[in-house]
Amino acid sequence: MTELCRLEQLDTTGSLGLTVDLGRGPEEIFVVRRHDVVRAYRNSCPHTGGPLEWQDDAFLDDEGEHIVCATHGALFRIDDGYCLAGPCRRQSLSAVPVRVEGEKVVLA
Ligand code: FES
């Protein structure tokens, strides 16, 4: 079981960037939380492949309702990484399977 972070590291609507080895060497991912929903995605925008955050650990819009790509403003659903608006509309972020075990977020 690989622990990614603790729930307390994510605010109620928060996000956290991490570097983890998913079996192909170190990769940049991020974990997002909105209330009881916790998801993780590779930190790679479908539009250009670049990172999404606008500053360290900041992957969400002001309302904490969507993942936002800082480069061109694409908006993604937290629940499944689907792009709702922006240049990569209808594409999706690459999910990293995670689950919550007690107070920990772990790779599933
Ligand atoms: S790089 Fe993400 S929207 Fe263009």
PDB file of C-alpha atoms and ligand atoms in Angstrom:
ATOM      1  CA  MET A   1       0.000   0.000   0.000  1.00  0.00           C
ATOM      2  CA  THR A   2       1.482   3.309  -1.081  1.00  0.00           C
ATOM      3  CA  GLU A   3       0.356   6.277   0.958  1.00  0.00           C
ATOM      4  CA  LEU A   4       0.083   9.455  -1.085  1.00  0.00           C
ATOM      5  CA  CYS A   5      -0.958  11.870   1.602  1.00  0.00           C
ATOM      6  CA  ARG A   6      -3.205  12.305   4.582  1.00  0.00           C
ATOM      7  CA  LEU A   7      -6.693  13.726   4.280  1.00  0.00           C
ATOM      8  CA  GLU A   8      -5.736  16.550   6.615  1.00  0.00           C
ATOM      9  CA  GLN A   9      -3.253  17.746   3.977  1.00  0.00           C
ATOM     10  CA  LEU A  10      -6.206  18.484   1.706  1.00  0.00           C
ATOM     11  CA  ASP A  11      -8.579  21.185   2.784  1.00  0.00           C
ATOM     12  CA  THR A  12     -12.239  20.350   2.392  1.00  0.00           C
ATOM     13  CA  THR A  13     -11.878  21.507  -1.198  1.00  0.00           C
ATOM     14  CA  GLY A  14      -8.153  21.236  -1.721  1.00  0.00           C
ATOM     15  CA  SER A  15      -5.464  19.838  -3.931  1.00  0.00           C
ATOM     16  CA  LEU A  16      -1.907  18.652  -3.563  1.00  0.00           C
ATOM     17  CA  GLY A  17       0.833  17.986  -6.119  1.00  0.00           C
ATOM     18  CA  LEU A  18       3.029  14.917  -5.639  1.00  0.00           C
ATOM     19  CA  THR A  19       5.773  12.959  -7.361  1.00  0.00           C
ATOM     20  CA  VAL A  20       5.196   9.205  -7.269  1.00  0.00           C
ATOM     21  CA  ASP A  21       6.477   6.099  -9.004  1.00  0.00           C
ATOM     22  CA  LEU A  22       3.523   4.380 -10.686  1.00  0.00           C
ATOM     23  CA  GLY A  23       5.773   1.706 -12.143  1.00  0.00           C
ATOM     24  CA  ARG A  24       7.455   3.702 -14.898  1.00  0.00           C
ATOM     25  CA  GLY A  25       9.651   5.942 -12.783  1.00  0.00           C
ATOM     26  CA  PRO A  26       8.771   9.199 -11.039  1.00  0.00           C
ATOM     27  CA  GLU A  27       5.638  10.953 -12.343  1.00  0.00           C
ATOM     28  CA  GLU A  28       3.928  14.175 -11.366  1.00  0.00           C
ATOM     29  CA  ILE A  29       0.376  13.674 -10.135  1.00  0.00           C
ATOM     30  CA  PHE A  30      -2.087  15.614  -8.024  1.00  0.00           C
ATOM     31  CA  VAL A  31      -4.707  14.649  -5.509  1.00  0.00           C
ATOM     32  CA  VAL A  32      -7.934  16.644  -5.265  1.00  0.00           C
ATOM     33  CA  ARG A  33     -10.667  16.595  -2.680  1.00  0.00           C
ATOM     34  CA  ARG A  34     -14.135  18.031  -2.705  1.00  0.00           C
ATOM     35  CA  HIS A  35     -15.939  17.068   0.473  1.00  0.00           C
ATOM     36  CA  ASP A  36     -16.107  13.235   0.404  1.00  0.00           C
ATOM     37  CA  VAL A  37     -14.766  12.860  -3.136  1.00  0.00           C
ATOM     38  CA  VAL A  38     -11.015  12.221  -3.422  1.00  0.00           C
ATOM     39  CA  ARG A  39      -9.439  11.691  -6.830  1.00  0.00           C
ATOM     40  CA  ALA A  40      -5.947  11.754  -8.341  1.00  0.00           C
ATOM     41  CA  TYR A  41      -4.761  12.497 -11.878  1.00  0.00           C
ATOM     42  CA  ARG A  42      -1.505  12.745 -13.724  1.00  0.00           C
ATOM     43  CA  ASN A  43      -0.397  16.375 -13.845  1.00  0.00           C
ATOM     44  CA  SER A  44      -0.601  16.585 -17.613  1.00  0.00           C
ATOM     45  CA  CYS A  45      -3.148  18.652 -19.499  1.00  0.00           C
ATOM     46  CA  PRO A  46      -4.654  16.843 -22.522  1.00  0.00           C
ATOM     47  CA  HIS A  47      -4.180  20.027 -24.535  1.00  0.00           C
ATOM     48  CA  THR A  48      -0.374  20.288 -24.509  1.00  0.00           C
ATOM     49  CA  GLY A  49       0.807  17.725 -21.972  1.00  0.00           C
ATOM     50  CA  GLY A  50       2.006  20.492 -19.687  1.00  0.00           C
ATOM     51  CA  PRO A  51       1.334  20.802 -15.964  1.00  0.00           C
ATOM     52  CA  LEU A  52      -1.970  22.249 -14.780  1.00  0.00           C
ATOM     53  CA  GLU A  53      -1.339  24.105 -11.533  1.00  0.00           C
ATOM     54  CA  TRP A  54      -1.169  27.882 -11.330  1.00  0.00           C
ATOM     55  CA  GLN A  55       1.034  27.773  -8.253  1.00  0.00           C
ATOM     56  CA  ASP A  56       2.297  25.002  -6.013  1.00  0.00           C
ATOM     57  CA  ASP A  57      -0.552  22.645  -5.070  1.00  0.00           C
ATOM     58  CA  ALA A  58      -3.180  24.911  -6.686  1.00  0.00           C
ATOM     59  CA  PHE A  59      -5.178  22.848  -9.199  1.00  0.00           C
ATOM     60  CA  LEU A  60      -8.716  24.077  -8.499  1.00  0.00           C
ATOM     61  CA  ASP A  61     -10.718  27.106  -9.518  1.00  0.00           C
ATOM     62  CA  ASP A  62     -11.620  29.790  -6.984  1.00  0.00           C
ATOM     63  CA  GLU A  63     -14.802  27.987  -5.984  1.00  0.00           C
ATOM     64  CA  GLY A  64     -13.075  24.617  -5.594  1.00  0.00           C
ATOM     65  CA  GLU A  65     -15.633  23.126  -7.975  1.00  0.00           C
ATOM     66  CA  HIS A  66     -13.444  22.253 -10.946  1.00  0.00           C
ATOM     67  CA  ILE A  67      -9.880  21.407 -11.769  1.00  0.00           C
ATOM     68  CA  VAL A  68      -8.479  24.243 -13.860  1.00  0.00           C
ATOM     69  CA  CYS A  69      -5.512  24.303 -16.212  1.00  0.00           C
ATOM     70  CA  ALA A  70      -3.574  27.504 -15.628  1.00  0.00           C
ATOM     71  CA  THR A  71      -2.178  27.711 -19.146  1.00  0.00           C
ATOM     72  CA  HIS A  72      -5.362  28.153 -21.181  1.00  0.00           C
ATOM     73  CA  GLY A  73      -8.102  27.865 -18.579  1.00  0.00           C
ATOM     74  CA  ALA A  74      -9.570  24.441 -19.381  1.00  0.00           C
ATOM     75  CA  LEU A  75     -12.034  23.234 -16.736  1.00  0.00           C
ATOM     76  CA  PHE A  76     -12.281  19.593 -15.694  1.00  0.00           C
ATOM     77  CA  ARG A  77     -14.759  17.763 -13.470  1.00  0.00           C
ATOM     78  CA  ILE A  78     -13.199  16.679 -10.194  1.00  0.00           C
ATOM     79  CA  ASP A  79     -15.104  13.410 -10.183  1.00  0.00           C
ATOM     80  CA  ASP A  80     -13.815  11.957 -13.451  1.00  0.00           C
ATOM     81  CA  GLY A  81     -11.380  14.461 -14.987  1.00  0.00           C
ATOM     82  CA  TYR A  82     -13.626  15.144 -17.988  1.00  0.00           C
ATOM     83  CA  CYS A  83     -12.953  18.481 -19.679  1.00  0.00           C
ATOM     84  CA  LEU A  84     -16.085  20.654 -19.741  1.00  0.00           C
ATOM     85  CA  ALA A  85     -14.623  23.786 -21.313  1.00  0.00           C
ATOM     86  CA  GLY A  86     -11.432  24.919 -22.999  1.00  0.00           C
ATOM     87  CA  PRO A  87      -9.243  23.794 -25.876  1.00  0.00           C
ATOM     88  CA  CYS A  88      -9.271  20.133 -24.803  1.00  0.00           C
ATOM     89  CA  ARG A  89     -13.062  19.969 -24.325  1.00  0.00           C
ATOM     90  CA  ARG A  90     -14.426  16.397 -24.195  1.00  0.00           C
ATOM     91  CA  GLN A  91     -11.005  14.964 -23.438  1.00  0.00           C
ATOM     92  CA  SER A  92     -10.082  13.732 -19.971  1.00  0.00           C
ATOM     93  CA  LEU A  93      -7.257  13.836 -17.505  1.00  0.00           C
ATOM     94  CA  SER A  94      -5.472  10.545 -16.904  1.00  0.00           C
ATOM     95  CA  ALA A  95      -6.796   9.125 -13.652  1.00  0.00           C
ATOM     96  CA  VAL A  96      -4.610   7.596 -10.974  1.00  0.00           C
ATOM     97  CA  PRO A  97      -6.682   5.099  -8.941  1.00  0.00           C
ATOM     98  CA  VAL A  98      -6.742   6.000  -5.268  1.00  0.00           C
ATOM     99  CA  ARG A  99      -8.842   5.182  -2.247  1.00  0.00           C
ATOM    100  CA  VAL A 100      -9.236   6.571   1.228  1.00  0.00           C
ATOM    101  CA  GLU A 101      -8.237   4.318   4.092  1.00  0.00           C
ATOM    102  CA  GLY A 102      -9.009   5.973   7.393  1.00  0.00           C
ATOM    103  CA  GLU A 103      -7.153   9.265   7.300  1.00  0.00           C
ATOM    104  CA  LYS A 104      -4.866   8.249   4.430  1.00  0.00           C
ATOM    105  CA  VAL A 105      -5.139   8.557   0.664  1.00  0.00           C
ATOM    106  CA  VAL A 106      -3.442   5.525  -0.884  1.00  0.00           C
ATOM    107  CA  LEU A 107      -2.855   4.139  -4.349  1.00  0.00           C
ATOM    108  CA  ALA A 108      -5.619   1.657  -5.160  1.00  0.00           C
TER     109      ALA A 108
HETATM  110  S1  FES B   1      -2.374  23.496 -21.705  1.00  0.00           S
HETATM  111 FE1  FES B   1      -4.155  23.113 -20.527  1.00  0.00          FE
HETATM  112  S2  FES B   1      -5.686  24.182 -21.577  1.00  0.00           S
HETATM  113 FE2  FES B   1      -3.937  24.505 -22.813  1.00  0.00          FE
END
